[in-house]
Each structure stands twice: as structure tokens, then as C-alpha cells.
CSV table of C-alpha atoms and ligand atoms in Angstrom, one decimal:
chain,number,residue,atom,x,y,z
A,1,MET,CA,0.1,-0.2,0.3
A,2,LEU,CA,1.7,2.9,-1.4
A,3,LYS,CA,-0.6,5.1,0.2
A,4,GLY,CA,0.6,8.4,2.7
A,5,ARG,CA,4.3,7.3,2.0
A,6,HIS,CA,7.0,9.3,0.7
A,7,LEU,CA,9.4,8.4,-2.0
A,8,ILE,CA,12.5,9.5,-1.2
A,9,GLU,CA,14.7,6.5,-3.7
A,10,PRO,CA,14.0,4.4,-5.8
A,11,ARG,CA,14.9,1.6,-3.0
A,12,ASN,CA,11.4,3.3,-0.8
A,13,PHE,CA,9.3,0.9,-2.8
A,14,SER,CA,9.6,-2.4,-3.8
A,15,LEU,CA,9.3,-4.2,-6.7
A,16,GLU,CA,5.2,-5.0,-6.0
A,17,GLU,CA,5.1,-1.5,-5.8
A,18,LEU,CA,6.8,0.3,-9.0
A,19,ASP,CA,4.8,-3.1,-10.4
A,20,GLU,CA,0.9,-1.8,-9.8
A,21,LEU,CA,2.8,1.8,-10.1
A,22,PHE,CA,3.4,1.4,-13.5
A,23,SER,CA,0.4,-0.6,-14.5
A,24,LEU,CA,-1.9,2.2,-13.0
A,25,ALA,CA,0.3,4.0,-15.9
A,26,GLU,CA,-0.8,2.3,-18.3
A,27,LYS,CA,-4.2,2.5,-17.7
A,28,ILE,CA,-3.5,6.8,-17.6
A,29,ILE,CA,-2.2,6.6,-20.8
A,30,GLU,CA,-5.3,4.4,-22.3
A,31,ASN,CA,-7.9,6.5,-20.9
A,32,GLN,CA,-7.0,9.8,-19.9
A,33,GLU,CA,-10.4,11.3,-19.3
A,34,ASP,CA,-11.1,8.5,-16.6
A,35,TYR,CA,-8.5,10.3,-14.2
A,36,LEU,CA,-9.7,13.8,-15.7
A,37,GLU,CA,-11.3,14.7,-11.3
A,38,VAL,CA,-9.2,11.9,-9.6
A,39,CYS,CA,-7.9,14.3,-7.6
A,40,LYS,CA,-10.2,17.3,-7.5
A,41,GLY,CA,-9.7,19.5,-3.9
A,42,LYS,CA,-6.5,18.4,-3.4
A,43,LEU,CA,-3.1,20.4,-4.0
A,44,LEU,CA,0.1,20.0,-4.4
A,45,ALA,CA,3.0,21.6,-2.9
A,46,SER,CA,5.5,22.2,-5.2
A,47,LEU,CA,8.9,23.4,-3.5
A,48,PHE,CA,12.2,23.3,-5.1
A,49,TYR,CA,14.6,25.6,-3.8
A,50,GLU,CA,16.2,25.7,-6.8
A,51,PRO,CA,14.9,25.8,-10.3
A,52,SER,CA,14.8,23.2,-12.8
A,53,THR,CA,12.2,23.7,-15.3
A,54,ARG,CA,11.3,20.6,-17.4
A,55,THR,CA,10.4,18.6,-13.7
A,56,ARG,CA,8.6,21.9,-11.9
A,57,PHE,CA,6.3,20.9,-15.2
A,58,SER,CA,6.0,17.4,-14.9
A,59,PHE,CA,5.0,17.9,-11.5
A,60,GLU,CA,2.5,20.5,-11.7
A,61,ALA,CA,0.7,19.3,-15.7
A,62,ALA,CA,0.5,16.0,-14.1
A,63,MET,CA,-1.3,17.8,-11.0
A,64,ALA,CA,-2.9,19.5,-12.6
A,65,ARG,CA,-4.9,17.1,-15.5
A,66,LEU,CA,-5.6,15.3,-12.2
A,67,GLY,CA,-7.9,17.7,-12.0
A,68,GLY,CA,-6.0,18.6,-8.6
A,69,ARG,CA,-4.1,22.1,-7.4
A,70,VAL,CA,-0.8,23.4,-7.0
A,71,ILE,CA,1.0,26.3,-4.5
A,72,GLY,CA,4.5,27.0,-3.6
A,73,PHE,CA,7.7,28.5,-5.1
A,74,SER,CA,10.6,27.6,-7.7
A,75,GLU,CA,13.3,28.9,-6.0
A,76,ALA,CA,14.2,29.1,-2.3
A,77,ASN,CA,15.3,32.9,-3.2
A,78,SER,CA,11.2,34.0,-3.1
A,79,SER,CA,10.7,31.3,0.4
A,80,SER,CA,11.2,31.9,3.6
A,81,VAL,CA,14.2,29.0,3.5
A,82,ALA,CA,15.3,32.7,2.5
A,83,LYS,CA,15.3,34.3,5.6
A,84,GLY,CA,16.3,31.4,7.7
A,85,GLU,CA,13.6,29.9,7.8
A,86,SER,CA,14.6,25.4,9.2
A,87,ILE,CA,14.0,22.7,5.9
A,88,GLY,CA,11.9,20.9,8.5
A,89,ASP,CA,9.9,24.1,9.7
A,90,THR,CA,8.2,23.8,5.8
A,91,ILE,CA,7.6,21.1,5.3
A,92,ARG,CA,5.4,21.8,8.7
A,93,THR,CA,3.7,24.7,7.6
A,94,VAL,CA,3.4,22.9,4.1
A,95,GLY,CA,1.1,20.4,5.2
A,96,CYS,CA,-0.9,22.7,7.5
A,97,TYR,CA,-1.5,23.4,3.6
A,98,ALA,CA,-0.9,20.5,1.4
A,99,ASP,CA,-2.4,17.4,1.2
A,100,ILE,CA,0.8,15.8,-1.2
A,101,ALA,CA,4.6,17.5,-1.4
A,102,VAL,CA,7.5,18.0,-3.9
A,103,MET,CA,11.3,18.8,-3.1
A,104,ARG,CA,14.0,20.0,-5.3
A,105,HIS,CA,17.3,21.0,-3.5
A,106,PRO,CA,20.4,21.2,-3.7
A,107,LYS,CA,21.2,19.7,-1.0
A,108,GLU,CA,22.2,16.5,-0.6
A,109,GLY,CA,19.7,14.8,1.6
A,110,ALA,CA,17.4,17.9,2.2
A,111,PRO,CA,14.0,15.3,1.1
A,112,PHE,CA,15.2,12.5,3.4
A,113,LEU,CA,15.4,15.2,6.3
A,114,ALA,CA,11.6,17.1,5.6
A,115,SER,CA,11.0,13.8,5.2
A,116,LYS,CA,11.1,13.4,8.5
A,117,TRP,CA,8.4,16.0,9.8
A,118,SER,CA,7.1,15.6,7.2
A,119,ASN,CA,2.5,14.4,7.4
A,120,ILE,CA,2.0,14.5,4.6
A,121,PRO,CA,3.9,12.3,1.8
A,122,LEU,CA,6.8,13.8,0.5
A,123,ILE,CA,8.3,12.8,-3.3
A,124,ASN,CA,12.2,13.5,-4.0
A,125,ALA,CA,12.1,15.6,-7.3
A,126,GLY,CA,15.6,15.5,-6.4
A,127,ASP,CA,18.8,17.0,-4.4
A,128,GLY,CA,22.3,17.5,-5.9
A,129,GLY,CA,24.6,14.7,-7.4
A,130,HIS,CA,21.8,12.2,-5.2
A,131,GLN,CA,18.8,11.2,-5.9
A,132,HIS,CA,15.4,11.8,-8.0
A,133,PRO,CA,13.8,8.9,-8.0
A,134,THR,CA,10.9,9.6,-10.8
A,135,GLN,CA,13.5,10.1,-13.3
A,136,THR,CA,13.9,6.8,-12.5
A,137,LEU,CA,10.4,5.8,-12.3
A,138,THR,CA,10.3,7.8,-15.8
A,139,ASP,CA,13.3,5.6,-17.2
A,140,LEU,CA,11.5,2.6,-16.3
A,141,LEU,CA,8.6,3.0,-17.1
A,142,THR,CA,9.6,3.8,-20.8
A,143,ILE,CA,11.2,0.6,-20.8
A,144,LYS,CA,8.8,-1.3,-19.5
A,145,ILE,CA,5.5,0.0,-22.3
A,146,LEU,CA,8.6,0.5,-25.0
A,147,LYS,CA,10.4,-2.6,-24.6
A,148,LYS,CA,7.6,-4.4,-23.2
A,149,ASP,CA,9.1,-6.3,-20.0
A,150,LEU,CA,11.4,-4.6,-17.4
A,151,SER,CA,14.0,-8.2,-17.5
A,152,ASN,CA,16.0,-9.0,-20.7
A,153,HIS,CA,17.3,-7.0,-21.8
A,154,THR,CA,21.0,-5.9,-22.8
A,155,ILE,CA,21.2,-2.3,-21.3
A,156,GLY,CA,24.0,0.6,-22.7
A,157,LEU,CA,24.7,3.6,-20.2
A,158,CYS,CA,26.9,6.4,-22.2
A,159,GLY,CA,28.9,9.7,-21.2
A,160,ASP,CA,29.0,10.9,-17.9
A,161,LEU,CA,29.1,7.9,-15.9
A,162,LYS,CA,31.4,8.5,-13.2
A,163,PHE,CA,29.2,12.3,-11.9
A,164,GLY,CA,25.8,10.9,-13.7
A,165,ARG,CA,22.8,10.6,-11.1
A,166,THR,CA,20.5,9.3,-14.0
A,167,VAL,CA,22.1,6.8,-14.5
A,168,HIS,CA,23.0,5.8,-11.5
A,169,SER,CA,19.7,5.5,-9.9
A,170,LEU,CA,18.7,3.7,-13.4
A,171,VAL,CA,21.2,0.4,-12.6
A,172,LYS,CA,20.6,0.2,-9.2
A,173,ALA,CA,16.9,0.4,-10.2
A,174,MET,CA,17.6,-2.2,-13.7
A,175,LYS,CA,19.6,-4.7,-11.8
A,176,ARG,CA,16.5,-5.7,-9.6
A,177,TYR,CA,15.3,-7.6,-12.3
A,178,SER,CA,16.3,-10.8,-13.9
A,179,ASN,CA,19.0,-10.8,-16.9
A,180,ILE,CA,20.2,-7.4,-17.4
A,181,LYS,CA,23.7,-7.0,-18.9
A,182,PHE,CA,25.4,-3.4,-18.9
A,183,ILE,CA,28.3,-2.2,-21.6
A,184,PHE,CA,29.0,1.1,-19.6
A,185,ILE,CA,30.7,3.6,-22.4
A,186,SER,CA,32.9,5.7,-21.6
A,187,PRO,CA,36.0,7.8,-21.5
A,188,GLU,CA,38.6,6.6,-19.1
A,189,GLU,CA,37.9,10.4,-16.7
A,190,LEU,CA,34.4,9.7,-16.6
A,191,GLN,CA,34.0,5.9,-15.9
A,192,ILE,CA,31.5,4.3,-13.4
A,193,PRO,CA,32.5,4.3,-9.6
A,194,ASP,CA,33.6,1.5,-8.5
A,195,TYR,CA,30.7,1.4,-5.6
A,196,ILE,CA,28.3,1.1,-8.5
A,197,LYS,CA,30.4,-2.4,-10.4
A,198,ASP,CA,30.3,-4.0,-6.8
A,199,GLU,CA,26.1,-4.2,-7.1
A,200,LEU,CA,27.1,-6.2,-9.9
A,201,GLU,CA,27.8,-9.9,-10.6
A,202,GLU,CA,31.3,-9.7,-12.4
A,203,ASN,CA,29.6,-11.4,-16.1
A,204,GLN,CA,26.9,-8.7,-15.4
A,205,TYR,CA,28.2,-6.4,-17.4
A,206,TYR,CA,31.5,-4.7,-19.4
A,207,GLU,CA,33.9,-1.1,-19.7
A,208,THR,CA,34.6,0.5,-23.1
A,209,ILE,CA,35.3,3.8,-24.9
A,210,SER,CA,33.6,2.9,-27.7
A,211,LEU,CA,30.6,3.4,-28.5
A,212,ASP,CA,30.6,1.7,-32.4
A,213,GLU,CA,32.3,-1.7,-30.7
A,214,ALA,CA,29.4,-1.7,-29.0
A,215,ILE,CA,26.5,-0.5,-30.1
A,216,ASP,CA,25.3,-3.7,-32.2
A,217,LYS,CA,25.2,-5.2,-29.1
A,218,LEU,CA,22.6,-2.9,-27.3
A,219,ASP,CA,17.9,-3.8,-26.8
A,220,ILE,CA,18.2,0.4,-25.1
A,221,LEU,CA,21.5,2.7,-25.9
A,222,TYR,CA,20.9,5.6,-22.9
A,223,MET,CA,22.5,8.5,-23.7
A,224,THR,CA,23.8,11.1,-21.3
A,225,ARG,CA,25.9,14.6,-22.0
A,226,VAL,CA,29.2,15.0,-20.6
A,227,GLN,CA,29.5,18.4,-18.7
A,228,ARG,CA,31.1,21.3,-19.0
A,229,GLU,CA,31.6,21.6,-14.6
A,230,ARG,CA,33.1,18.1,-14.6
A,231,PHE,CA,36.6,19.0,-16.2
A,232,PHE,CA,39.4,21.1,-14.4
A,233,ASN,CA,40.0,22.4,-17.4
A,234,GLU,CA,38.2,23.3,-20.2
A,235,GLU,CA,40.7,21.1,-22.9
A,236,ASP,CA,40.4,18.2,-21.4
A,237,TYR,CA,36.5,18.8,-21.2
A,238,LEU,CA,37.0,20.0,-25.8
A,239,ARG,CA,38.9,17.2,-26.6
A,240,LEU,CA,36.3,14.9,-24.8
A,241,LYS,CA,32.8,16.2,-25.2
A,242,ASP,CA,32.0,15.6,-29.0
A,243,SER,CA,33.0,11.4,-28.5
A,244,TYR,CA,30.4,10.2,-27.3
A,245,ILE,CA,28.1,11.8,-30.3
A,246,LEU,CA,25.0,9.7,-31.4
A,247,ASN,CA,24.7,10.5,-35.1
A,248,ASN,CA,22.8,7.9,-37.7
A,249,ASP,CA,25.8,6.8,-38.8
A,250,LYS,CA,26.7,5.2,-35.6
A,251,LEU,CA,23.3,4.1,-35.6
A,252,ILE,CA,24.6,1.7,-39.1
A,253,ASN,CA,25.1,-1.7,-37.0
A,254,ALA,CA,22.3,-1.5,-34.3
A,255,LYS,CA,19.3,-3.6,-33.6
A,256,LYS,CA,16.3,-2.9,-35.4
A,257,ASP,CA,14.1,-2.8,-32.3
A,258,LEU,CA,17.0,-0.4,-30.9
A,259,ILE,CA,15.4,2.5,-28.3
A,260,ILE,CA,17.8,4.8,-27.6
A,261,MET,CA,16.5,7.2,-24.1
A,262,HIS,CA,17.7,11.0,-22.8
A,263,PRO,CA,16.4,12.5,-19.3
A,264,LEU,CA,17.0,15.7,-21.3
A,265,PRO,CA,17.6,18.6,-21.9
A,266,ARG,CA,20.9,16.9,-24.9
A,267,VAL,CA,23.2,19.7,-26.0
A,268,ASN,CA,25.1,18.4,-29.1
A,269,GLU,CA,24.9,14.1,-27.7
A,270,ILE,CA,22.5,13.1,-29.5
A,271,ALA,CA,22.6,15.3,-33.4
A,272,VAL,CA,19.3,16.2,-34.1
A,273,GLU,CA,18.9,14.4,-37.6
A,274,VAL,CA,18.7,10.5,-35.2
A,275,ASP,CA,14.9,13.0,-34.3
A,276,GLU,CA,13.5,11.1,-36.8
A,277,ASP,CA,14.1,7.8,-35.8
A,278,SER,CA,11.5,5.3,-35.2
A,279,ARG,CA,14.1,4.1,-32.2
A,280,ALA,CA,15.0,7.6,-30.8
A,281,VAL,CA,11.8,8.1,-28.0
A,282,TYR,CA,12.9,11.1,-25.7
A,283,PHE,CA,10.5,13.0,-25.6
A,284,GLN,CA,9.0,9.7,-25.4
A,285,GLN,CA,10.6,9.4,-22.6
A,286,ALA,CA,9.0,13.2,-21.5
A,287,LYS,CA,5.4,12.4,-21.5
A,288,PHE,CA,6.2,8.8,-20.2
A,289,GLY,CA,7.4,10.9,-17.0
A,290,MET,CA,4.9,12.8,-16.6
A,291,PHE,CA,2.0,10.4,-16.7
A,292,VAL,CA,4.4,8.0,-13.4
A,293,ARG,CA,3.8,11.3,-11.9
A,294,MET,CA,0.6,11.0,-12.1
A,295,ALA,CA,-0.3,7.4,-11.0
A,296,LEU,CA,2.5,8.3,-8.6
A,297,ILE,CA,-0.1,11.5,-6.8
A,298,MET,CA,-2.7,9.0,-7.3
A,299,LYS,CA,-1.3,6.1,-5.6
A,300,LEU,CA,0.1,8.2,-2.4
A,301,LEU,CA,-2.3,10.5,-2.3
A,302,GLY,CA,-4.8,7.0,-1.9
A,303,VAL,CA,-7.1,8.4,-4.8
A,304,ASP,CA,-7.3,5.4,-6.5
A,305,LYS,CA,-9.3,2.5,-5.9
A,306,ASN,CA,-7.0,0.5,-5.3
A,307,ALA,CA,-3.7,1.9,-3.5
B,1,MET,CA,57.9,-3.4,35.4
B,2,LEU,CA,55.9,0.2,35.9
B,3,LYS,CA,54.2,-0.6,38.9
B,4,ILE,CA,50.3,1.8,38.6
B,5,ASP,CA,48.5,1.8,41.4
B,6,SER,CA,45.5,-0.3,40.8
B,7,ILE,CA,41.9,2.1,40.8
B,8,LYS,CA,39.8,1.6,43.2
B,9,ARG,CA,36.4,1.8,41.0
B,10,GLY,CA,36.7,3.6,37.2
B,11,ILE,CA,37.4,1.8,33.9
B,12,VAL,CA,39.8,-0.4,32.8
B,13,ILE,CA,41.0,-0.8,28.8
B,14,ASP,CA,41.9,-4.1,27.8
B,15,HIS,CA,43.4,-5.3,25.1
B,16,ILE,CA,44.6,-2.2,23.5
B,17,LYS,CA,47.2,-3.0,19.8
B,18,ALA,CA,49.9,-1.9,21.1
B,19,ASN,CA,51.3,1.6,20.2
B,20,CYS,CA,47.6,2.6,19.3
B,21,GLY,CA,46.4,3.5,22.3
B,22,TYR,CA,47.9,7.3,22.7
B,23,ARG,CA,45.4,7.4,20.2
B,24,ILE,CA,42.0,5.7,21.5
B,25,PHE,CA,43.8,8.3,24.9
B,26,LYS,CA,43.5,11.0,22.8
B,27,GLU,CA,39.9,10.3,21.2
B,28,LEU,CA,38.5,10.1,24.4
B,29,GLY,CA,39.4,13.9,25.3
B,30,LEU,CA,41.2,12.0,27.7
B,31,HIS,CA,45.2,14.5,27.8
B,32,LYS,CA,42.1,17.4,28.5
B,33,SER,CA,40.8,15.8,31.3
B,34,ASP,CA,40.3,16.8,34.5
B,35,HIS,CA,39.9,12.6,35.9
B,36,ARG,CA,43.1,10.8,37.6
B,37,VAL,CA,44.8,8.3,33.9
B,38,ALA,CA,46.5,6.6,33.5
B,39,LEU,CA,48.4,5.3,29.7
B,40,ILE,CA,50.3,2.3,30.0
B,41,ARG,CA,52.1,1.5,26.7
B,42,ASN,CA,53.7,-1.8,25.6
B,43,VAL,CA,53.3,-4.2,29.2
B,44,PRO,CA,54.1,-7.8,27.9
B,45,SER,CA,50.4,-9.5,26.3
B,46,LYS,CA,49.9,-13.6,26.5
B,47,LYS,CA,47.3,-12.5,23.5
B,48,LEU,CA,48.8,-9.6,21.9
B,49,GLY,CA,52.8,-9.7,22.7
B,50,LYS,CA,52.6,-5.8,24.0
B,51,LYS,CA,50.0,-4.3,24.8
B,52,ASP,CA,48.4,-0.7,26.1
B,53,LEU,CA,46.4,-0.3,28.4
B,54,ILE,CA,44.4,3.3,29.6
B,55,LYS,CA,42.9,3.7,33.7
B,56,ILE,CA,40.9,5.9,34.5
B,57,GLU,CA,39.6,6.4,37.9
B,58,ASN,CA,36.4,7.6,39.5
B,59,LYS,CA,34.4,8.0,35.5
B,60,ILE,CA,32.3,5.1,34.9
B,61,ASP,CA,30.4,6.5,32.5
B,62,LEU,CA,32.4,6.4,28.6
B,63,ASP,CA,31.7,6.0,25.0
B,64,LEU,CA,32.0,3.3,25.1
B,65,ASN,CA,31.1,3.0,21.0
B,66,ILE,CA,33.6,5.4,19.6
B,67,LEU,CA,35.9,2.9,20.9
B,68,GLY,CA,33.9,0.0,18.9
B,69,ILE,CA,34.7,1.2,16.6
B,70,MET,CA,38.2,1.9,17.0
B,71,ASP,CA,39.1,-0.7,17.8
B,72,PRO,CA,36.4,-4.3,18.2
B,73,GLY,CA,39.0,-6.5,20.4
B,74,LEU,CA,39.2,-3.8,23.4
B,75,THR,CA,38.0,-5.1,26.4
B,76,VAL,CA,36.9,-2.6,29.0
B,77,ASN,CA,36.5,-3.3,32.3
B,78,ILE,CA,34.0,-1.4,35.1
B,79,VAL,CA,36.3,-1.7,38.2
B,80,GLU,CA,33.7,-0.9,41.0
B,81,GLY,CA,35.2,-1.1,44.8
B,82,GLU,CA,38.6,-2.2,42.8
B,83,GLU,CA,36.4,-5.3,41.7
B,84,ILE,CA,36.1,-5.9,38.2
B,85,LYS,CA,32.1,-5.6,38.3
B,86,GLU,CA,31.8,-6.3,34.2
B,87,LYS,CA,33.5,-6.8,31.2
B,88,ILE,CA,32.6,-5.3,28.3
B,89,LYS,CA,33.6,-7.5,25.0
B,90,LEU,CA,33.2,-5.0,22.7
B,91,SER,CA,32.1,-5.0,19.2
B,92,LEU,CA,31.0,-2.5,15.1
B,93,PRO,CA,28.6,-1.0,15.8
B,94,GLN,CA,25.9,-1.3,12.8
B,95,LYS,CA,24.7,2.4,13.6
B,96,VAL,CA,26.0,5.3,15.5
B,97,ASN,CA,25.6,8.5,15.7
B,98,GLY,CA,26.8,12.1,16.8
B,99,ILE,CA,30.2,10.4,16.3
B,100,PHE,CA,31.1,11.2,13.3
B,101,GLU,CA,31.1,14.3,10.8
B,102,CYS,CA,29.9,14.7,7.0
B,103,LYS,CA,32.5,15.1,5.4
B,104,ASN,CA,30.4,16.3,2.5
B,105,PRO,CA,30.2,20.0,1.3
B,106,ARG,CA,26.9,19.4,-0.6
B,107,CYS,CA,24.7,17.3,2.3
B,108,VAL,CA,22.5,18.3,4.0
B,109,THR,CA,23.7,18.6,7.9
B,110,THR,CA,26.5,21.4,6.1
B,111,ILE,CA,24.0,23.5,6.7
B,112,GLU,CA,20.9,22.6,8.7
B,113,ASN,CA,21.8,22.3,12.7
B,114,ILE,CA,21.0,18.2,13.0
B,115,GLU,CA,21.8,16.8,16.0
B,116,ASN,CA,23.5,13.4,16.2
B,117,VAL,CA,23.1,12.5,13.3
B,118,GLU,CA,23.3,8.9,12.2
B,119,PHE,CA,26.0,6.9,10.0
B,120,ILE,CA,25.2,2.9,9.6
B,121,LEU,CA,28.0,0.6,9.3
B,122,VAL,CA,28.5,-0.5,5.3
B,123,ASP,CA,31.8,-1.5,5.5
B,124,LYS,CA,33.0,-4.3,8.2
B,125,GLU,CA,36.4,-4.1,7.3
B,126,LYS,CA,37.0,-0.8,6.5
B,127,LYS,CA,35.5,0.4,8.9
B,128,GLU,CA,33.4,2.0,7.0
B,129,TYR,CA,30.4,4.7,8.1
B,130,LYS,CA,27.5,6.1,5.9
B,131,CYS,CA,26.3,9.0,6.4
B,132,GLU,CA,22.2,8.8,6.6
B,133,TYR,CA,21.2,11.9,4.4
B,134,CYS,CA,23.5,11.7,1.3
B,135,ASP,CA,25.3,8.1,2.2
B,136,THR,CA,28.6,9.7,1.8
B,137,LYS,CA,31.0,6.3,3.7
B,138,THR,CA,34.0,8.1,6.1
B,139,SER,CA,36.3,6.3,8.8
B,140,LEU,CA,38.2,7.5,12.7
C,1,ZN,ZN1,25.7,13.2,4.2
């Protein structure tokens, strides 16, 4: 039962609970008009201590499409936080007005701290480089719908695997399913950290610096961007940023039923020409993100009949 | 052999690996303490060859968690009326509160006033603990 719970990290939910959530998301996708008023009279507090327009829009659109309303702030300096209020006080006050809250915070662990004080369900919408569970739910729902199953896939993760929170979270979430193989494709400077690899079986993954070498083996290709601020000097950044750009040429040997995912926004790691390829699903993925947030809000509020 | 008076009431920390006594002495803040204390080094020991010992007079409360992390092989003897009243075998605690500070500058504990942040044991061999908020690992 998910009613009244918090979502701070993906592993807060069991595989069965995730299944339940994804089934509801699929029902919403099939019959959107049935859900237009299920959250009528409910209020979502959107607490964004740092701007993240995309994530905020996704939550606000989700709540609006369920017939609920949203209050909140979109950066810390416009709120009482700027006056030095503690996170615990803020969330308890918000709990007096709203039925459910979403928190984005630059400090790692802030939503977990808030959840200790909160008497309404709280969703972590990203805390620094730590967790971003609704992105992971988005990725899982995308795979479940487009590949029909969360088991039996070879997943290539490409780009910045060292700092990429999205990637770490997805690997941890996917390894809970059976027969999953990972291929980590990155420059040596940005390899996946040992503590992630330590959790995998030895024959469950391999690392390579070449996207070309790995492409024909993949069922799923997850692209991430290589960010300038991850590098100490401009030269290293310029040298590496173009090495992992996906274009039509690189896709020549790819499987026909590959899906290409990306958390967005992209910079140039996927050439625009790839958008026309039916295997490119990143914009669909963003849409699934809204649907999974709709399902999540419903489950945590307990407005789904089977919540 | 060097003779140190036995204590009537207090604590004797035994089976400290030779040369580790001073670090434990300092970690417990005994170098700044008003209690009558003794650090005895390089005592012959059947079990360890050589060992260090710490005696503290008139003090019977001690943070066993810190000791457990520093050396789970220690024995703590509580002495009352010149007799050992209790022998405590230490172990590595699964969780500790208020001992570590999180080293991650991006951690919420650096901006919020949180008392007794909990750290959870993640690696027994390396004696590593992780911050309950940001999962960053730390050790003594
Ligand atoms: Zn921390």
C-alpha cells in the first residue's frame, strides 16, 4: 500500500509496488479522460529550492491533468527559506495547507530530512547529485512500455557515467530485474564508480570506451551529456565532449528494435538527425515522465481505488 | 616493571594493540580530562605479545561506540570496590549517532542544525560508515 508514503529514493518501493504504479500509469495513458477529476480538491505543494523548470512542469502538469491544484515556489530566494527557516519547519507548515509535497533541493539528503518531519506524502524531485527517483520511474516506465518487459535486456549507458546521478540510479533500479546486462560506454575520465560496479555480478557488465564497438549488442541505449563543469580544464572538456555523440552513422549496426533514451535536456550528444529515427524515444520518455508522476501522486494520495 | 596503582573505582581499557593506546587516549579526550588517568604502553601480553592499557579513575561512563569503531577487539573493565564488576567485549556498532561529521560539502547536514546525525555501517573490514542523509562514506 503506497497511500501516505514518501518517495525519497527508488528503493523505497518494492518491485511489486513499482509494478502496481506502472500498471496505473498504463491505465491512465489508455483512458486519460477517466482521470481528469480524481484529484479534484487536492493541493500539491511544489517546493523548488533551486530552479528546474522541466521537472517542475512535469509535476505541475501531472497534478493539473488529475484535476488538482498546485502551490509553491520555484527558487529559494523567493521563499521563507531566504529568511533562514529550517527544512523541518517549512515542511510542517506546508503540511497544514497541502495534501502532498514535491521537493527539489541543491543539498543532498534534504528531502530525507524533510520526510522525517512531514505528515503529508513527500516526493524527492532531485537532491544535488544524490537521488532523483521520479526520473528513474520515468526511465523504468519507458522501458516497460516500449520494450514490453523490464527483464532480459542489454542496456548501454553512454557519456558521463562518473557523475551521472541518473545513470547510477537507473543501474541500481534495473539490476533488481532478471537477466539484465550493462555495457558502460565512457571516456576513461568519466567511468562508472566502483561502488556501483561492486553491486553487480562480474559477468553482468563490461566497460568500453567505444560506442561503435558496443552498439550492435544493445536493446536499450541510454545517452547522457558530458558537462563542462565536470572538468578541471577546458582542453579536456573540448577533447572529450564530441567523442560520444550519437548520429545516424553510428546507428548503422544497431538492432532494429533498439530504443534510444536520454533524460533531457540534451546539448549535442544526440545529433538532431537521429530525432527522425523511430528508435529515438526521448521525447516520448518525457511524456511517460508526466504519466508516471500522475500515477505516483494518485497512489500516494490514495485516490486510486486500489491504492 | 613499571608499577601503577590499581584503581578502586573506574575503567580499565584492556587489550589495546601496542602503540594504539595514545590515539584512543586522545580520541576519548583523556589528555584534556580532569580525571586521574594512566596510559601504560608496551605491557607484555599473552594474547598480543605487547599491549597498551588505559586506566581512568572515578569515571564509569564512556562512549563505547567510539571505542568499538577504533578497535572492536578491546575489553572494557568496569571496576567498583577494587573489583572488576563488569567485563564488556566490544563490537563494531551497526549504527552510531553523533560521532562522525559528514565530509560531503553538498550534504544537508552542512546547512541545517541536525543533532546526532546517524551513520550506518557499510563495510566491516574498512570500518566504513555512511551518512544517513547523503550516503557519503566516512571512517575514523
Ligand atoms: Zn552527509
